[in-house]
JSON list of C-alpha atoms in Angstrom, two decimals:
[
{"chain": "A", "resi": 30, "resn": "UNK", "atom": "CA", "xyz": [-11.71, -4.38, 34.22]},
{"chain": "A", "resi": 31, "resn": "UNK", "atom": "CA", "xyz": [-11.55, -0.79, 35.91]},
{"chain": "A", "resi": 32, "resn": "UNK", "atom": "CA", "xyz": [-10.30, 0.30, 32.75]},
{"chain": "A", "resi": 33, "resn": "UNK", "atom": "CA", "xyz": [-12.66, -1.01, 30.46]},
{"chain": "A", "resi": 34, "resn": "UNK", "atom": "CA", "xyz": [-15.46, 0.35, 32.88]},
{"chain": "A", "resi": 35, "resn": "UNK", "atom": "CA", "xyz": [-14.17, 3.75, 32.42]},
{"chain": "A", "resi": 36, "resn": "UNK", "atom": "CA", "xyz": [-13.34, 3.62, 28.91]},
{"chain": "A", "resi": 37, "resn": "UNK", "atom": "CA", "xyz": [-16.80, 2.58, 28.18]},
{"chain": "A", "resi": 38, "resn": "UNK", "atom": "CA", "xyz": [-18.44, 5.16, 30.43]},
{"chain": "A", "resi": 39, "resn": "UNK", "atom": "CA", "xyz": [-15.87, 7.73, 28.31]},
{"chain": "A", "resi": 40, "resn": "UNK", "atom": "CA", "xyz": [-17.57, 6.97, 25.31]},
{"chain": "A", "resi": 41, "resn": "UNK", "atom": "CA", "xyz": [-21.16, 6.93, 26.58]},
{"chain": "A", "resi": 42, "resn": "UNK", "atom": "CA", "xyz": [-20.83, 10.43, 27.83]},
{"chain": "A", "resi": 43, "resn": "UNK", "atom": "CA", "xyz": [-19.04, 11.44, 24.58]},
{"chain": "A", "resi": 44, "resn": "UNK", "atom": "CA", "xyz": [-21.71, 9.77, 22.34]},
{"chain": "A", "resi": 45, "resn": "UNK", "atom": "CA", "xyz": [-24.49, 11.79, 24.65]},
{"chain": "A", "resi": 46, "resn": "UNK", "atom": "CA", "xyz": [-22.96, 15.18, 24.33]},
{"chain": "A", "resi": 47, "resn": "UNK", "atom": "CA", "xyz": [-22.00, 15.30, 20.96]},
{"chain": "A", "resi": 48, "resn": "UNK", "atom": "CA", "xyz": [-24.20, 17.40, 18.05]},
{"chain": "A", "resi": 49, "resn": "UNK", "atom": "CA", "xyz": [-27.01, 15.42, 16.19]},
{"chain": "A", "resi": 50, "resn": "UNK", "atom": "CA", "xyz": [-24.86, 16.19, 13.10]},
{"chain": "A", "resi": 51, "resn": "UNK", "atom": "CA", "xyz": [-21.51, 14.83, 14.09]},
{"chain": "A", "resi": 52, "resn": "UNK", "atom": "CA", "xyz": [-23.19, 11.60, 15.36]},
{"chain": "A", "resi": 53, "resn": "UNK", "atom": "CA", "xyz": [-25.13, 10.99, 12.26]},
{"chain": "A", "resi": 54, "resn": "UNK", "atom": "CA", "xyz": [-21.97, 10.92, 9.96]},
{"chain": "A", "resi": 55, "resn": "UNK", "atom": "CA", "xyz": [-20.67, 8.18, 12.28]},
{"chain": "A", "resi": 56, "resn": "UNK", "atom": "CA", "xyz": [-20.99, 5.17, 9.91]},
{"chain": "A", "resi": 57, "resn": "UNK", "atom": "CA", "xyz": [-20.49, 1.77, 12.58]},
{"chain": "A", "resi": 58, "resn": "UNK", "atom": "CA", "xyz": [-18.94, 0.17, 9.18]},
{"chain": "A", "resi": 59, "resn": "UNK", "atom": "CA", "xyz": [-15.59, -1.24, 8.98]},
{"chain": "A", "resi": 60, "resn": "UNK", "atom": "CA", "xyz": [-13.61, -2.64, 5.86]},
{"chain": "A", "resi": 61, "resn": "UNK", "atom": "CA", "xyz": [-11.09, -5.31, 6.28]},
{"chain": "A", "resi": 62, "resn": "UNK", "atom": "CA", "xyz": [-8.37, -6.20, 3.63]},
{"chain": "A", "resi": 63, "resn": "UNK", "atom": "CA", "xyz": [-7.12, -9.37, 4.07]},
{"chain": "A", "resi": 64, "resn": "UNK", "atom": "CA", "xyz": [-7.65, -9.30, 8.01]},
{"chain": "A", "resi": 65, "resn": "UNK", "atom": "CA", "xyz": [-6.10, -5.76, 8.32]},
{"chain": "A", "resi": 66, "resn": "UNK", "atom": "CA", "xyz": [-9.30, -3.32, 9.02]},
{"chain": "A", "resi": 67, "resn": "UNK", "atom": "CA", "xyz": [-8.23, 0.10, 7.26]},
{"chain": "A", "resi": 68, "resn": "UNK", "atom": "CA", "xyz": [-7.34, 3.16, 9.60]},
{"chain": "A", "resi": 69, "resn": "UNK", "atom": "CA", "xyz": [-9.85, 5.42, 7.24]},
{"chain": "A", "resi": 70, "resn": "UNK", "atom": "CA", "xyz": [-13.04, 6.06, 8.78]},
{"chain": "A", "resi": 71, "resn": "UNK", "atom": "CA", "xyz": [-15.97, 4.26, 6.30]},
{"chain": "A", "resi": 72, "resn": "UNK", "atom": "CA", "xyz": [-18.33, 6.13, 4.92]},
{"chain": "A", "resi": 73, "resn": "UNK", "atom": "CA", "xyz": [-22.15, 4.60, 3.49]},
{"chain": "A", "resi": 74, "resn": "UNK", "atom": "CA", "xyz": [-24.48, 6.86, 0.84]},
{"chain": "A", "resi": 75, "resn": "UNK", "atom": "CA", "xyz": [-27.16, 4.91, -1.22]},
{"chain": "A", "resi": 76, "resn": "UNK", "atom": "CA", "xyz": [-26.06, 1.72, 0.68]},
{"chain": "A", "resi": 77, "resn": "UNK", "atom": "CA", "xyz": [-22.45, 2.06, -0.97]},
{"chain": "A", "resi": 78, "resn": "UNK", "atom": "CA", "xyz": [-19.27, 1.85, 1.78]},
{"chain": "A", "resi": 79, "resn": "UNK", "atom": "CA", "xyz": [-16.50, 4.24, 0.33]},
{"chain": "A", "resi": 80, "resn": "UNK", "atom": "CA", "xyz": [-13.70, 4.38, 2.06]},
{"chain": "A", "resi": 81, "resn": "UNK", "atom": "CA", "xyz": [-10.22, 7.07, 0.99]},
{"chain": "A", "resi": 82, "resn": "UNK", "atom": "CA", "xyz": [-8.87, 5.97, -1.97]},
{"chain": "A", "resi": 83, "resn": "UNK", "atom": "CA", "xyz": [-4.94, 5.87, -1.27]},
{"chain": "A", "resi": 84, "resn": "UNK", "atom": "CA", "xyz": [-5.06, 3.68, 1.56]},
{"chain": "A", "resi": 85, "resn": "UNK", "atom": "CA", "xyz": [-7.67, 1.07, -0.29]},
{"chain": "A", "resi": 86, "resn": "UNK", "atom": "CA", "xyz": [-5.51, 1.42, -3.78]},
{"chain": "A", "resi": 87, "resn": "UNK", "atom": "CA", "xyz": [-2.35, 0.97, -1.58]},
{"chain": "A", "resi": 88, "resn": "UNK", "atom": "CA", "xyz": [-3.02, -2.66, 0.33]},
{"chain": "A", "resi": 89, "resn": "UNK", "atom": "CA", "xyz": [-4.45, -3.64, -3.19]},
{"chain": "A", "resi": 90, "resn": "UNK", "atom": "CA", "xyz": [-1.19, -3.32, -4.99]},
{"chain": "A", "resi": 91, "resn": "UNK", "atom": "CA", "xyz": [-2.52, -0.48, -6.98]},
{"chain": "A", "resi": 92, "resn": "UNK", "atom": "CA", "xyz": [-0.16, 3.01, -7.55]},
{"chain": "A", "resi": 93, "resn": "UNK", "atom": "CA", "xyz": [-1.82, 5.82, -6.54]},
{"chain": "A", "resi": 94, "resn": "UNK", "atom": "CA", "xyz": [-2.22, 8.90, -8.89]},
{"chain": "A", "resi": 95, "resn": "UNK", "atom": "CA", "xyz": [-5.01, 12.40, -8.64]},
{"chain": "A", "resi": 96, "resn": "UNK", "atom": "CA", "xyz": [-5.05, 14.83, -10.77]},
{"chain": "A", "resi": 97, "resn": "UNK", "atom": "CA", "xyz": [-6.54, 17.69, -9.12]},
{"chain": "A", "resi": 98, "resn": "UNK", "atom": "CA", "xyz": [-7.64, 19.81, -12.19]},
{"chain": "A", "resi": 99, "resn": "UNK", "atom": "CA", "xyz": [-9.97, 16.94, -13.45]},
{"chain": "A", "resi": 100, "resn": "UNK", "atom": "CA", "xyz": [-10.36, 15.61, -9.48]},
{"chain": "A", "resi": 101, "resn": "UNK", "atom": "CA", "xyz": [-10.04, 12.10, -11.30]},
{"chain": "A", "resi": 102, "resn": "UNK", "atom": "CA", "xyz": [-8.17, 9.25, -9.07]},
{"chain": "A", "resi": 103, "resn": "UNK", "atom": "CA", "xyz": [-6.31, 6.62, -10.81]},
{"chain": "A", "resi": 104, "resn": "UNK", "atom": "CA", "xyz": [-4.72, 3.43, -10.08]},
{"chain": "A", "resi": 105, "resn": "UNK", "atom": "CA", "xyz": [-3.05, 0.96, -11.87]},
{"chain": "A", "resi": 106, "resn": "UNK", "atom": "CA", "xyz": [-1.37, -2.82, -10.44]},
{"chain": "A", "resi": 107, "resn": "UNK", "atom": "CA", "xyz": [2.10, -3.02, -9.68]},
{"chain": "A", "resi": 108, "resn": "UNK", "atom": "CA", "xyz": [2.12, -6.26, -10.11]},
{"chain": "A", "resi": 109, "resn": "UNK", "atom": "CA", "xyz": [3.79, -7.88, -13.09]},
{"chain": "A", "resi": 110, "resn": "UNK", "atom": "CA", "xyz": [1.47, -9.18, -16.05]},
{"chain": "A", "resi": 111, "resn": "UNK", "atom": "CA", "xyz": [-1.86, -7.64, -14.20]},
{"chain": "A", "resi": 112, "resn": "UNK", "atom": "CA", "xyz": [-3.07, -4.68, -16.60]},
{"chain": "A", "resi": 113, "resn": "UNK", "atom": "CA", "xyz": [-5.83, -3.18, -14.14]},
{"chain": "A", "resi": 114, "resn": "UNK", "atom": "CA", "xyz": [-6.96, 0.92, -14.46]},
{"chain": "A", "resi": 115, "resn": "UNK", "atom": "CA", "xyz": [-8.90, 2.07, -12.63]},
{"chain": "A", "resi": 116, "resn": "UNK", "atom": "CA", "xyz": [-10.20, 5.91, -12.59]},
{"chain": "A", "resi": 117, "resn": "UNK", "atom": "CA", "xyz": [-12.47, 7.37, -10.38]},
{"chain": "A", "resi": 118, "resn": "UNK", "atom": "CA", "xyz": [-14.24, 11.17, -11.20]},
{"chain": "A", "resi": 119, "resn": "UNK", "atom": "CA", "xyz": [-15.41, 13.04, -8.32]},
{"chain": "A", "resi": 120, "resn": "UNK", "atom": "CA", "xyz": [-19.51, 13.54, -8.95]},
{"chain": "A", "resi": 121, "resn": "UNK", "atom": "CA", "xyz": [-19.10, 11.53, -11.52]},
{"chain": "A", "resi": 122, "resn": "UNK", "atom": "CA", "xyz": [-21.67, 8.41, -11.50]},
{"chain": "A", "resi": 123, "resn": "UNK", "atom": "CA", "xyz": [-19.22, 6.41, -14.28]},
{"chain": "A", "resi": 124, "resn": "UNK", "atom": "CA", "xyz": [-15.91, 4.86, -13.80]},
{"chain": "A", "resi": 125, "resn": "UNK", "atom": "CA", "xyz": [-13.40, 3.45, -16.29]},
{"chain": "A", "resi": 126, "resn": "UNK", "atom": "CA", "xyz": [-11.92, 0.22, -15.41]},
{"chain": "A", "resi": 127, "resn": "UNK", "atom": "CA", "xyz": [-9.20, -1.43, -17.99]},
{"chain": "A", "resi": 128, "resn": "UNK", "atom": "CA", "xyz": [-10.70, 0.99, -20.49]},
{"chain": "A", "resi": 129, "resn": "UNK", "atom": "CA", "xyz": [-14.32, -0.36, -20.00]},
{"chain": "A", "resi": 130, "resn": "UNK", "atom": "CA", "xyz": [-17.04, 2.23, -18.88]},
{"chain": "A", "resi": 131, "resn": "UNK", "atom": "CA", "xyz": [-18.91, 1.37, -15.61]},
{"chain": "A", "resi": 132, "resn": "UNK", "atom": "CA", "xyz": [-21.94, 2.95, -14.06]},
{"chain": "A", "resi": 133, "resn": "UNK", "atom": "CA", "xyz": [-21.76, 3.30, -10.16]},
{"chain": "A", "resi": 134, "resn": "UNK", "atom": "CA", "xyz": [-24.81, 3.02, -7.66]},
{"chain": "A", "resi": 135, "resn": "UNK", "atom": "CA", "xyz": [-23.41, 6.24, -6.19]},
{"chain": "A", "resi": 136, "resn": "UNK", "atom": "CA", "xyz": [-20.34, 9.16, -7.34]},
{"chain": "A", "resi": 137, "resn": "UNK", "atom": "CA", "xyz": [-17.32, 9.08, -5.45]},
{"chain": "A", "resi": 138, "resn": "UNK", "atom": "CA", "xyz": [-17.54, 12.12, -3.41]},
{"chain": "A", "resi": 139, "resn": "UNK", "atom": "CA", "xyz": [-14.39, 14.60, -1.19]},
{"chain": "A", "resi": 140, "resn": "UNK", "atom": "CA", "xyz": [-15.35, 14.24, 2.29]},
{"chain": "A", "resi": 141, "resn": "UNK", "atom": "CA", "xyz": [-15.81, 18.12, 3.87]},
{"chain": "A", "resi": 142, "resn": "UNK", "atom": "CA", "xyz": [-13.32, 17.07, 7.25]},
{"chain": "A", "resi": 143, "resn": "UNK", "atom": "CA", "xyz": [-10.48, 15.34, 5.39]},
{"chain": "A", "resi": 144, "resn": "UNK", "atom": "CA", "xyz": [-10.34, 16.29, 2.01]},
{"chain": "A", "resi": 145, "resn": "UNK", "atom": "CA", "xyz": [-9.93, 12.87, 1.01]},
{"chain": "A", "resi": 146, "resn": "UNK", "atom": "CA", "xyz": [-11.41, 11.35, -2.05]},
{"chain": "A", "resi": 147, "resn": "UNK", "atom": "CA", "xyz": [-13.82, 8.26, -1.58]},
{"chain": "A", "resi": 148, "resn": "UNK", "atom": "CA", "xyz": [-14.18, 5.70, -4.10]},
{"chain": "A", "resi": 149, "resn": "UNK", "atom": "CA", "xyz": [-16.99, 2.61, -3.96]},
{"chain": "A", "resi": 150, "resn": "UNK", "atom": "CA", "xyz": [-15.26, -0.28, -1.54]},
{"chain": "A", "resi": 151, "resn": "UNK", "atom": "CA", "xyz": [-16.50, -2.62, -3.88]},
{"chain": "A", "resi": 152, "resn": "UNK", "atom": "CA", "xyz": [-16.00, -1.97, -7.25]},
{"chain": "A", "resi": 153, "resn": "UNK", "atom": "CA", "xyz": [-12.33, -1.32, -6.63]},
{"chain": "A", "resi": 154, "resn": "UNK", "atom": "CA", "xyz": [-11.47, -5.09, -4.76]},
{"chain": "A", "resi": 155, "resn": "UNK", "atom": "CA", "xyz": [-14.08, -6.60, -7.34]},
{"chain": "A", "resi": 156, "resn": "UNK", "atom": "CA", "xyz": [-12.30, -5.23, -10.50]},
{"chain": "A", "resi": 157, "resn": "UNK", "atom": "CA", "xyz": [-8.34, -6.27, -8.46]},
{"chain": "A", "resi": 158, "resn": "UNK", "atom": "CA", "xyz": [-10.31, -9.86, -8.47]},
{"chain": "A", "resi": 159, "resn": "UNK", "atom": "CA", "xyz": [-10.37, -9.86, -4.76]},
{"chain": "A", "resi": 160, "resn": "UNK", "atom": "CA", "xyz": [-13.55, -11.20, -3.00]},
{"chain": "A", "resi": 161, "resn": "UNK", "atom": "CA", "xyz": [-16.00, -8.40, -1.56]},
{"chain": "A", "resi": 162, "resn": "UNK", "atom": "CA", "xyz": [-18.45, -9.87, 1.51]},
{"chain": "A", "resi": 163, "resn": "UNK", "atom": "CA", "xyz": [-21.05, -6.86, 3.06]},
{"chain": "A", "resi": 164, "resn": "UNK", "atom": "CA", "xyz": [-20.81, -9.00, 6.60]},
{"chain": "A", "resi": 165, "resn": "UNK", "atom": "CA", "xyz": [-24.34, -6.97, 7.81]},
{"chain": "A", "resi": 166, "resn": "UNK", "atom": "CA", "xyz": [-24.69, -8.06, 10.99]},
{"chain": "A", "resi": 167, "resn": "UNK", "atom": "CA", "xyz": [-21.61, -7.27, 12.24]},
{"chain": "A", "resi": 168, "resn": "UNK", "atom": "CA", "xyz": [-21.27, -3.82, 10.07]},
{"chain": "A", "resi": 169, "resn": "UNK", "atom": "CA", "xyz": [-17.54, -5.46, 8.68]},
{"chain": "A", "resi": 170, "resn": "UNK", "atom": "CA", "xyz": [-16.96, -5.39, 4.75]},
{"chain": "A", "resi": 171, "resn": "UNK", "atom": "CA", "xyz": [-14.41, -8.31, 3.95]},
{"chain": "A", "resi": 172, "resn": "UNK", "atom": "CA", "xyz": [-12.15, -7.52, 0.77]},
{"chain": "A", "resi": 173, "resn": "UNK", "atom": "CA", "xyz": [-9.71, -10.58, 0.26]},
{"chain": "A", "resi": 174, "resn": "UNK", "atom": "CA", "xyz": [-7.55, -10.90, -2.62]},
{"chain": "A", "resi": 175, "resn": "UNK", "atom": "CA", "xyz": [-6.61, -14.45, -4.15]},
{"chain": "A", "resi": 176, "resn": "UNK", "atom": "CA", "xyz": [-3.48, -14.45, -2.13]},
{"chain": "A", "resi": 177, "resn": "UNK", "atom": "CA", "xyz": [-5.66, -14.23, 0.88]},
{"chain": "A", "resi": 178, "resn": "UNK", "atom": "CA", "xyz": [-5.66, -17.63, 3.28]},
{"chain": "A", "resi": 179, "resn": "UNK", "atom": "CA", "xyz": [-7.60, -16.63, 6.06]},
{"chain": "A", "resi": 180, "resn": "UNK", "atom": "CA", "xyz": [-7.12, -15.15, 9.67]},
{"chain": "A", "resi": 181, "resn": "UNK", "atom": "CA", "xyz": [-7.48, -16.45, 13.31]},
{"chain": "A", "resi": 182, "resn": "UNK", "atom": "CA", "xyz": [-7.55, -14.07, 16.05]},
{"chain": "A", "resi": 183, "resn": "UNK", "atom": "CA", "xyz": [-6.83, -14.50, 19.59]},
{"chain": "A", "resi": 184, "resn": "UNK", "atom": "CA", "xyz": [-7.69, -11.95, 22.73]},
{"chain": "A", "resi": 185, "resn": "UNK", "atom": "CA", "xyz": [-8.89, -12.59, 26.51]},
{"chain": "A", "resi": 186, "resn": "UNK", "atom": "CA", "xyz": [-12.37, -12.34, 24.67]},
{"chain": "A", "resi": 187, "resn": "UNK", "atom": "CA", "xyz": [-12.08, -15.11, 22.71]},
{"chain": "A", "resi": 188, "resn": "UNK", "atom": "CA", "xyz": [-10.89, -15.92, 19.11]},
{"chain": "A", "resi": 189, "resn": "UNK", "atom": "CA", "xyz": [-12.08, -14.49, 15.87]},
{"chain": "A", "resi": 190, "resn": "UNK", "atom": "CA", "xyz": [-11.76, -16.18, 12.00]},
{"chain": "A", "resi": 191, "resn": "UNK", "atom": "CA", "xyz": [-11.72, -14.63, 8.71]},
{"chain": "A", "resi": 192, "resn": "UNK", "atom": "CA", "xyz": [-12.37, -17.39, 6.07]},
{"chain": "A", "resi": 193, "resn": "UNK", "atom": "CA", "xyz": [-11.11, -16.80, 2.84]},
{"chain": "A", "resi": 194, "resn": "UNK", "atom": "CA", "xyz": [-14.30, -16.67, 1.00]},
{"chain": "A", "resi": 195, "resn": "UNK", "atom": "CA", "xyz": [-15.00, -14.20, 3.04]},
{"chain": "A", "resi": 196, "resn": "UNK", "atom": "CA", "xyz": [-16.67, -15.82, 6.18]},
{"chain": "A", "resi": 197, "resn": "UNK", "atom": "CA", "xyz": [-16.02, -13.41, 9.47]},
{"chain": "A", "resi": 198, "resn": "UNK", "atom": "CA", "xyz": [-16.91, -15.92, 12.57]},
{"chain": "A", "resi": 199, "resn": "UNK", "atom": "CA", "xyz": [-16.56, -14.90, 16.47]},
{"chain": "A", "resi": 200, "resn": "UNK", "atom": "CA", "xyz": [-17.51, -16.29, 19.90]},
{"chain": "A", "resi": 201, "resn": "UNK", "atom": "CA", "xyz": [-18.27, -13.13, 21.72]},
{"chain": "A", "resi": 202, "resn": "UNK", "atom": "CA", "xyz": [-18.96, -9.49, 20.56]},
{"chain": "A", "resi": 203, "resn": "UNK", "atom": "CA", "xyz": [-16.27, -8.41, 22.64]},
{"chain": "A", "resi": 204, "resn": "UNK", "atom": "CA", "xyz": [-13.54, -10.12, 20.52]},
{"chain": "A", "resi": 205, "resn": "UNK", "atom": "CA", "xyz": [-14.35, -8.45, 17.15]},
{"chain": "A", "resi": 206, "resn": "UNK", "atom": "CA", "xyz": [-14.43, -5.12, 19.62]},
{"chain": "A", "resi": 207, "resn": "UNK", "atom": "CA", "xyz": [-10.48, -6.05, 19.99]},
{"chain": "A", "resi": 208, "resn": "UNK", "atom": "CA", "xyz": [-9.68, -7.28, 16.71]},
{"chain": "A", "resi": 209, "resn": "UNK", "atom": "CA", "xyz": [-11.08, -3.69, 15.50]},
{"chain": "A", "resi": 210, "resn": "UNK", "atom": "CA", "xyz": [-9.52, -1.89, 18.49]},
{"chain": "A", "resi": 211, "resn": "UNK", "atom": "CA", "xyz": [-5.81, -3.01, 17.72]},
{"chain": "A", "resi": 212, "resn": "UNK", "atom": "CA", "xyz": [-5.77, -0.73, 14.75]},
{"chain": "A", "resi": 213, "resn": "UNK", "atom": "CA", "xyz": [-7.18, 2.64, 15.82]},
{"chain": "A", "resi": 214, "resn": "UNK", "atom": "CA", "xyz": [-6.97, 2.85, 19.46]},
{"chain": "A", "resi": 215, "resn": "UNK", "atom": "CA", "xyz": [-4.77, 2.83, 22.30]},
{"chain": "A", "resi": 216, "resn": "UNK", "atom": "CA", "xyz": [-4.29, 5.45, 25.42]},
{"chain": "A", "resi": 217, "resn": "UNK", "atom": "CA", "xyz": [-2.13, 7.44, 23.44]},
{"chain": "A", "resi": 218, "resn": "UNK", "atom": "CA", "xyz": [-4.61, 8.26, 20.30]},
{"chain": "A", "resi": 219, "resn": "UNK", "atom": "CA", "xyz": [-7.56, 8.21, 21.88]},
{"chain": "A", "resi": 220, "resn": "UNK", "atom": "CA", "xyz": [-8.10, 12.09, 21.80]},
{"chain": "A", "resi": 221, "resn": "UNK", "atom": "CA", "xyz": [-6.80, 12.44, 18.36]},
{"chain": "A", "resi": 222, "resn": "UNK", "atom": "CA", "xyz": [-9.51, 9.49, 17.04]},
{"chain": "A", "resi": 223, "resn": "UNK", "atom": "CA", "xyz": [-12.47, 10.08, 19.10]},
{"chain": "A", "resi": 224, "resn": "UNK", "atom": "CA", "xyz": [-14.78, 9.61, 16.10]},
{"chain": "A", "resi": 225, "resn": "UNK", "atom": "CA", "xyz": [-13.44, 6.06, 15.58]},
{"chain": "A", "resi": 226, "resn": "UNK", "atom": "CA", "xyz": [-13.64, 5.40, 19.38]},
{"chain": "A", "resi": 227, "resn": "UNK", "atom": "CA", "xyz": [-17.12, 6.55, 19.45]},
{"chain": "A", "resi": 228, "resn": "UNK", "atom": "CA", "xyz": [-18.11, 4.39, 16.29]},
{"chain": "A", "resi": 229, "resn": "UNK", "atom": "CA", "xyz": [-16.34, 1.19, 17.97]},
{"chain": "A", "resi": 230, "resn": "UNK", "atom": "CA", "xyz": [-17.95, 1.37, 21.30]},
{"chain": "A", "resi": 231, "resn": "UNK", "atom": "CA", "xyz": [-21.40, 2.30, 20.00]},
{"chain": "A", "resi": 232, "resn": "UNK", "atom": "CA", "xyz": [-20.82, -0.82, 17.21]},
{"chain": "A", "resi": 233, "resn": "UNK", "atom": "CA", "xyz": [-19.84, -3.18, 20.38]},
{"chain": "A", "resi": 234, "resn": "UNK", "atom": "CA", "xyz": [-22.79, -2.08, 22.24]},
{"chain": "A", "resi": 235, "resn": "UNK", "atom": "CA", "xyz": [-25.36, -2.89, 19.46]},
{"chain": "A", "resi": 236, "resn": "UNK", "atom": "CA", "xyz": [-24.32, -5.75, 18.21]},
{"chain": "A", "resi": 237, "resn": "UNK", "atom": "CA", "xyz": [-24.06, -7.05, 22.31]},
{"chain": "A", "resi": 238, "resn": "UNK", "atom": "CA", "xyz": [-27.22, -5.36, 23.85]},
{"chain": "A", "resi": 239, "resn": "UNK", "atom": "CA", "xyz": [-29.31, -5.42, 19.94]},
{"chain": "A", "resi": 240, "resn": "UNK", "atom": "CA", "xyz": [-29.28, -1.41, 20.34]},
{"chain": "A", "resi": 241, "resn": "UNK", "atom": "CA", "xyz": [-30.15, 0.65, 17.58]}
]
């Protein structure tokens, strides 16, 4: 309990000192693959989640391919008998998926920190047929692919579900805190990923005390 205690009180006093700027890129969203929430930090412009394209093409079974000159991201299955291409431009509001144009709400984009190329959450599990739920309340994006059966999730806390079409349930806001927790933090990162600390104590804290 101490620990918790201080941990939170960590966070509070590094959400209160940090610039206006920093704090406003903090996004409080979180995209799950098949009950494995992605170590990229989540991004939201024109009420589109991106998220770094290697790491979402990756846990979708897609190869991963950039070609700098044209800063165009591509991936394509790896999976026998699936023929899905996808390519992403950078600025550019138009993808190409299977050969198909598609307009986008908003143009994948190279974040200033990382260097990393976003791409739209949801076009790319929608066009690998997986299911894509926006869970709002909870600031969670669900992506589950066909193969997908569900999750249960166990802590002190209590126990959280992932249904597979894309159903997130919990019994306390403390357990989705874990279940999120398990993947980016522990005493020995906590330095190294104080952004996504920040972002999962200041989610917790909303969704428990209905801050803004």
């Amino acid at each position: 309990m101490k620990k918790i205690l201080f941990f939170t009180l960590f966070v509070l006093v590094a959400v209160s000192v940090m610039p206006m700027s920093a704090a406003a890129r903090l996004s409080n969203t979180f995209v799950v693959v098949n009950g494995e929430p992605l170590e990229g930090s989540a991004k939201v412009k024109n009420n589109v989640t991106f998220v770094p394209f290697r790491e979402l093409f990756q846990v979708l079974g897609l190869t991963v391919s950039y070609d700098e000159e044209k800063k165009q991201v591509t991936g394509t299955s790896l999976f026998p008998g699936e023929n899905i291409k996808i390519t992403f431009t950078v600025g550019s509001k138009s993808s190409i998926i299977n050969g198909q144009k598609k307009a986008l709400q908003a143009a994948p984009f190279i974040d200033d920190e990382s260097g990393s190329v976003y791409v739209p959450v949801r076009v790319v599990g929608e066009a690998t047929g997986s299911l894509v739920a926006n869970v709002v309340k909870s600031n969670v994006v669900l992506v589950n692919t066909s193969s997908f059966e569900g999750l249960s999730y166990d802590s002190d806390s209590g126990n959280l579900t992932i249904t597979k079409d894309g159903r997130l349930h919990y019994n306390d806001v403390q357990v989705l805190y874990d279940f999120l927790r398990v993947v980016f933090v522990d005493e020995a990162t906590i330095e190294q990923d104080l952004n996504k600390v920040i972002e999962l104590e200041s989610l917790r804290l909303k969704l428990k005390y209905g801050l803004d």
